[in-house]
PDB file of C-alpha atoms in Angstrom:
ATOM      1  CA  ILE A  78      -6.107   9.446   2.446  1.00 70.00           C
ATOM      2  CA  VAL A  79      -2.808  11.308   2.309  1.00 71.00           C
ATOM      3  CA  ALA A  80      -1.811   9.896   5.712  1.00 76.00           C
ATOM      4  CA  ARG A  81      -2.568   6.395   4.510  1.00 78.00           C
ATOM      5  CA  TRP A  82      -0.592   7.081   1.340  1.00 75.00           C
ATOM      6  CA  HIS A  83       2.448   8.184   3.427  1.00 75.00           C
ATOM      7  CA  ARG A  84       2.159   5.147   5.694  1.00 79.00           C
ATOM      8  CA  LEU A  85       2.007   2.740   2.779  1.00 77.00           C
ATOM      9  CA  GLU A  86       4.787   4.556   0.917  1.00 78.00           C
ATOM     10  CA  GLY A  87       6.984   4.424   4.061  1.00 77.00           C
ATOM     11  CA  ASP A  88       6.332   0.686   4.480  1.00 79.00           C
ATOM     12  CA  LEU A  89       7.201   0.085   0.861  1.00 79.00           C
ATOM     13  CA  GLY A  90      10.364   2.199   1.097  1.00 78.00           C
ATOM     14  CA  ARG A  91      11.498   0.294   4.232  1.00 77.00           C
ATOM     15  CA  ARG A  92      10.925  -3.032   2.500  1.00 80.00           C
ATOM     16  CA  GLU A  93      12.952  -1.888  -0.512  1.00 79.00           C
ATOM     17  CA  VAL A  94      15.786  -0.640   1.673  1.00 74.00           C
ATOM     18  CA  ASN A  95      15.851  -3.879   3.652  1.00 75.00           C
ATOM     19  CA  ALA A  96      15.868  -5.937   0.460  1.00 77.00           C
ATOM     20  CA  GLU A  97      18.721  -3.804  -0.917  1.00 73.00           C
ATOM     21  CA  GLN A  98      20.695  -4.200   2.301  1.00 70.00           C
ATOM     22  CA  ARG A  99      20.208  -8.017   2.232  1.00 73.00           C
ATOM     23  CA  ALA A 100      21.265  -8.107  -1.374  1.00 74.00           C
ATOM     24  CA  GLY A 101      24.512  -6.260  -0.565  1.00 71.00           C
ATOM     25  CA  LYS A 102      23.775  -3.158  -2.601  1.00 58.00           C
ATOM     26  CA  LYS A 103      24.412  -0.869   0.378  1.00 53.00           C
ATOM     27  CA  GLU A 104      27.360   1.481   0.018  1.00 55.00           C
ATOM     28  CA  LYS A 105      29.933   0.854   2.748  1.00 53.00           C
ATOM     29  CA  SER A 106      31.171   4.434   2.904  1.00 43.00           C
ATOM     30  CA  VAL A 107      27.831   5.996   3.834  1.00 53.00           C
ATOM     31  CA  THR A 108      25.818   4.698   6.773  1.00 60.00           C
ATOM     32  CA  LEU A 109      22.232   5.991   6.892  1.00 61.00           C
ATOM     33  CA  SER A 110      19.368   4.705   8.916  1.00 68.00           C
ATOM     34  CA  THR A 111      16.648   2.645   7.291  1.00 63.00           C
ATOM     35  CA  GLU A 112      14.187   5.440   7.964  1.00 66.00           C
ATOM     36  CA  MET A 113      16.367   8.013   6.192  1.00 68.00           C
ATOM     37  CA  LEU A 114      16.812   5.764   3.192  1.00 66.00           C
ATOM     38  CA  ALA A 115      13.106   5.012   3.078  1.00 67.00           C
ATOM     39  CA  GLU A 116      12.341   8.734   3.300  1.00 68.00           C
ATOM     40  CA  SER A 117      14.648   9.402   0.330  1.00 67.00           C
ATOM     41  CA  LYS A 118      12.524   7.072  -1.765  1.00 68.00           C
ATOM     42  CA  ARG A 119       9.286   9.046  -1.205  1.00 72.00           C
ATOM     43  CA  VAL A 120       7.693  11.020  -4.016  1.00 70.00           C
ATOM     44  CA  GLY A 121       6.924  14.695  -3.512  1.00 75.00           C
ATOM     45  CA  ASP A 122       3.743  15.956  -1.924  1.00 75.00           C
ATOM     46  CA  GLY A 123       2.603  17.575  -5.201  1.00 81.00           C
ATOM     47  CA  VAL A 124       2.971  14.281  -7.083  1.00 81.00           C
ATOM     48  CA  CYS A 125       1.196  12.447  -4.274  1.00 79.00           C
ATOM     49  CA  LEU A 126      -1.754  14.856  -4.223  1.00 82.00           C
ATOM     50  CA  ARG A 127      -2.068  14.890  -8.000  1.00 87.00           C
ATOM     51  CA  PHE A 128      -2.043  11.083  -8.098  1.00 86.00           C
ATOM     52  CA  LEU A 129      -4.651  10.804  -5.315  1.00 85.00           C
ATOM     53  CA  THR A 130      -6.881  13.405  -7.008  1.00 89.00           C
ATOM     54  CA  HIS A 131      -6.842  11.535 -10.278  1.00 91.00           C
ATOM     55  CA  GLU A 132      -7.295   8.181  -8.538  1.00 88.00           C
ATOM     56  CA  LEU A 133     -10.338   9.360  -6.601  1.00 89.00           C
ATOM     57  CA  ARG A 134     -11.764  10.990  -9.730  1.00 92.00           C
ATOM     58  CA  ALA A 135     -11.336   7.722 -11.665  1.00 93.00           C
ATOM     59  CA  ARG A 136     -12.973   5.678  -8.879  1.00 91.00           C
ATOM     60  CA  ARG A 137     -15.924   8.105  -8.792  1.00 92.00           C
ATOM     61  CA  TYR A 138     -16.247   7.903 -12.553  1.00 94.00           C
ATOM     62  CA  LEU A 139     -16.272   4.090 -12.469  1.00 94.00           C
ATOM     63  CA  LEU A 140     -18.962   4.164  -9.708  1.00 94.00           C
ATOM     64  CA  LEU A 141     -21.323   6.518 -11.578  1.00 95.00           C
ATOM     65  CA  PRO A 142     -23.236   3.718 -13.430  1.00 94.00           C
ATOM     66  CA  ALA A 143     -23.827   1.850 -10.177  1.00 92.00           C
ATOM     67  CA  ILE A 144     -24.970   5.068  -8.460  1.00 92.00           C
ATOM     68  CA  ARG A 145     -27.380   5.750 -11.324  1.00 94.00           C
ATOM     69  CA  GLU A 146     -28.776   2.209 -11.059  1.00 91.00           C
ATOM     70  CA  TRP A 147     -29.176   2.550  -7.289  1.00 90.00           C
ATOM     71  CA  GLU A 148     -31.037   5.858  -7.729  1.00 93.00           C
ATOM     72  CA  GLU A 149     -33.326   4.270 -10.368  1.00 92.00           C
ATOM     73  CA  ASP A 150     -34.047   1.295  -8.080  1.00 89.00           C
ATOM     74  CA  ASN A 151     -34.883   3.617  -5.236  1.00 88.00           C
ATOM     75  CA  ARG A 152     -37.205   5.594  -7.480  1.00 92.00           C
ATOM     76  CA  ARG A 153     -38.941   2.421  -8.642  1.00 89.00           C
ATOM     77  CA  ILE A 154     -39.414   1.214  -5.042  1.00 87.00           C
ATOM     78  CA  SER A 155     -40.810   4.605  -3.998  1.00 89.00           C
ATOM     79  CA  ASP A 156     -43.203   4.577  -6.952  1.00 91.00           C
ATOM     80  CA  ALA A 157     -44.359   1.041  -6.208  1.00 86.00           C
ATOM     81  CA  HIS A 158     -44.913   1.883  -2.522  1.00 86.00           C
ATOM     82  CA  ARG A 159     -46.834   5.044  -3.387  1.00 90.00           C
ATOM     83  CA  ASP A 160     -49.027   3.081  -5.841  1.00 89.00           C
ATOM     84  CA  PHE A 161     -49.657   0.391  -3.218  1.00 86.00           C
ATOM     85  CA  VAL A 162     -50.705   2.944  -0.620  1.00 86.00           C
ATOM     86  CA  GLU A 163     -52.975   4.745  -3.131  1.00 89.00           C
ATOM     87  CA  ARG A 164     -54.609   1.459  -4.040  1.00 86.00           C
ATOM     88  CA  GLN A 165     -55.214   0.585  -0.370  1.00 84.00           C
ATOM     89  CA  GLN A 166     -56.754   4.030   0.188  1.00 86.00           C
ATOM     90  CA  ALA A 167     -58.947   3.702  -2.933  1.00 86.00           C
ATOM     91  CA  LEU A 168     -60.232   0.305  -1.777  1.00 84.00           C
ATOM     92  CA  ARG A 169     -61.144   1.786   1.611  1.00 83.00           C
ATOM     93  CA  VAL A 170     -62.975   4.739  -0.021  1.00 86.00           C
ATOM     94  CA  VAL A 171     -65.210   2.478  -2.140  1.00 85.00           C
ATOM     95  CA  GLY A 172     -65.939   0.288   0.873  1.00 82.00           C
ATOM     96  CA  ALA A 173     -63.942  -2.732  -0.202  1.00 78.00           C
ATOM     97  CA  GLU A 174     -61.633  -4.474   2.136  1.00 75.00           C
ATOM     98  CA  ALA A 175     -57.960  -3.629   1.830  1.00 68.00           C
ATOM     99  CA  GLU A 176     -55.828  -6.330   0.388  1.00 71.00           C
ATOM    100  CA  ASP A 177     -54.206  -8.599   2.942  1.00 70.00           C
ATOM    101  CA  VAL A 178     -51.205  -9.138   0.773  1.00 70.00           C
ATOM    102  CA  PRO A 179     -48.377  -7.059   2.145  1.00 68.00           C
ATOM    103  CA  LEU A 180     -46.169  -5.118  -0.146  1.00 69.00           C
ATOM    104  CA  PHE A 181     -42.795  -6.806  -0.425  1.00 71.00           C
ATOM    105  CA  LEU A 182     -39.974  -5.152  -2.285  1.00 69.00           C
ATOM    106  CA  PHE A 183     -36.352  -6.128  -2.350  1.00 69.00           C
ATOM    107  CA  PRO A 184     -34.379  -3.172  -0.954  1.00 66.00           C
ATOM    108  CA  THR A 185     -31.524  -1.818  -2.986  1.00 63.00           C
ATOM    109  CA  PRO A 186     -28.143  -2.897  -1.730  1.00 63.00           C
TER     110      PRO A 186
END
Protein backbone atom coordinates (compact mmCIF):
# COMPACT_ATOMS: atom_id res chain seq x y z
CA ILE A 1 0.00 0.00 0.00
CA VAL A 2 2.85 2.35 0.79
CA ALA A 3 4.41 1.71 -2.61
CA ARG A 4 1.11 2.53 -4.31
CA TRP A 5 0.84 5.68 -2.19
CA HIS A 6 4.32 6.80 -3.29
CA ARG A 7 3.54 6.07 -6.94
CA LEU A 8 0.28 8.04 -6.82
CA GLU A 9 1.88 10.86 -4.88
CA GLY A 10 4.73 11.04 -7.41
CA ASP A 11 2.27 11.15 -10.30
CA LEU A 12 0.30 13.91 -8.62
CA GLY A 13 3.48 15.87 -7.87
CA ARG A 14 4.66 15.61 -11.46
CA ARG A 15 1.27 16.81 -12.73
CA GLU A 16 1.38 19.79 -10.36
CA VAL A 17 4.92 20.67 -11.41
CA ASN A 18 4.01 20.42 -15.10
CA ALA A 19 0.94 22.60 -14.55
CA GLU A 20 3.03 25.19 -12.69
CA GLN A 21 5.64 25.19 -15.45
CA ARG A 22 2.96 25.69 -18.11
CA ALA A 23 1.42 28.50 -16.10
CA GLY A 24 4.79 30.28 -15.91
CA LYS A 25 5.22 30.04 -12.15
CA LYS A 26 8.66 28.48 -12.49
CA GLU A 27 11.51 30.58 -11.13
CA LYS A 28 14.00 31.37 -13.86
CA SER A 29 17.06 31.49 -11.54
CA VAL A 30 16.78 27.90 -10.32
CA THR A 31 16.53 25.00 -12.73
CA LEU A 32 15.47 21.73 -11.14
CA SER A 33 14.28 18.59 -12.81
CA THR A 34 10.61 17.69 -12.75
CA GLU A 35 11.42 14.67 -10.60
CA MET A 36 13.22 16.79 -7.99
CA LEU A 37 10.35 19.27 -7.87
CA ALA A 38 7.81 16.44 -7.58
CA GLU A 39 9.90 14.83 -4.81
CA SER A 40 9.90 18.12 -2.89
CA LYS A 41 6.09 18.04 -2.84
CA ARG A 42 5.93 14.63 -1.08
CA VAL A 43 4.75 14.35 2.49
CA GLY A 44 6.94 12.64 5.06
CA ASP A 45 6.90 8.89 5.63
CA GLY A 46 5.49 9.32 9.14
CA VAL A 47 2.55 11.34 7.86
CA CYS A 48 2.02 8.83 5.05
CA LEU A 49 1.99 5.83 7.40
CA ARG A 50 -0.28 7.55 9.90
CA PHE A 51 -2.74 8.49 7.15
CA LEU A 52 -2.74 4.97 5.69
CA THR A 53 -3.21 3.42 9.14
CA HIS A 54 -6.22 5.60 9.83
CA GLU A 55 -7.60 5.08 6.33
CA LEU A 56 -7.41 1.30 6.59
CA ARG A 57 -8.90 1.39 10.08
CA ALA A 58 -11.82 3.51 8.80
CA ARG A 59 -12.43 1.17 5.86
CA ARG A 60 -12.43 -1.84 8.19
CA TYR A 61 -14.84 -0.08 10.53
CA LEU A 62 -17.19 0.70 7.64
CA LEU A 63 -17.06 -2.94 6.47
CA LEU A 64 -17.88 -4.45 9.88
CA PRO A 65 -21.70 -4.40 9.38
CA ALA A 66 -21.35 -6.17 6.01
CA ILE A 67 -18.99 -8.73 7.56
CA ARG A 68 -21.45 -9.39 10.38
CA GLU A 69 -24.29 -9.83 7.87
CA TRP A 70 -22.18 -12.23 5.80
CA GLU A 71 -21.34 -14.27 8.90
CA GLU A 72 -25.03 -14.41 9.88
CA ASP A 73 -26.02 -15.51 6.35
CA ASN A 74 -23.40 -18.24 6.43
CA ARG A 75 -24.67 -19.42 9.81
CA ARG A 76 -28.26 -19.51 8.52
CA ILE A 77 -27.23 -21.49 5.44
CA SER A 78 -25.26 -23.96 7.56
CA ASP A 79 -28.22 -24.37 9.93
CA ALA A 80 -30.63 -24.91 7.03
CA HIS A 81 -28.34 -27.47 5.43
CA ARG A 82 -27.87 -29.32 8.71
CA ASP A 83 -31.66 -29.37 9.27
CA PHE A 84 -32.23 -30.67 5.74
CA VAL A 85 -29.69 -33.47 6.17
CA GLU A 86 -31.19 -34.42 9.56
CA ARG A 87 -34.68 -34.52 8.04
CA GLN A 88 -33.49 -36.74 5.19
CA GLN A 89 -31.82 -39.11 7.67
CA ALA A 90 -34.93 -39.19 9.89
CA LEU A 91 -37.12 -40.08 6.89
CA ARG A 92 -34.78 -42.95 5.98
CA VAL A 93 -34.82 -44.23 9.60
CA VAL A 94 -38.63 -44.45 9.73
CA GLY A 95 -38.70 -46.14 6.32
CA ALA A 96 -40.16 -43.25 4.37
CA GLU A 97 -38.68 -42.17 1.11
CA ALA A 98 -36.37 -39.20 1.21
CA GLU A 99 -37.74 -36.06 -0.34
CA ASP A 100 -36.89 -35.58 -3.96
CA VAL A 101 -36.83 -31.82 -3.58
CA PRO A 102 -33.22 -30.71 -3.49
CA LEU A 103 -32.11 -28.13 -1.00
CA PHE A 104 -31.52 -24.85 -2.77
CA LEU A 105 -30.01 -21.94 -0.92
CA PHE A 106 -28.72 -18.71 -2.34
CA PRO A 107 -25.04 -18.51 -1.47
CA THR A 108 -23.79 -15.41 0.26
CA PRO A 109 -21.93 -13.03 -2.01
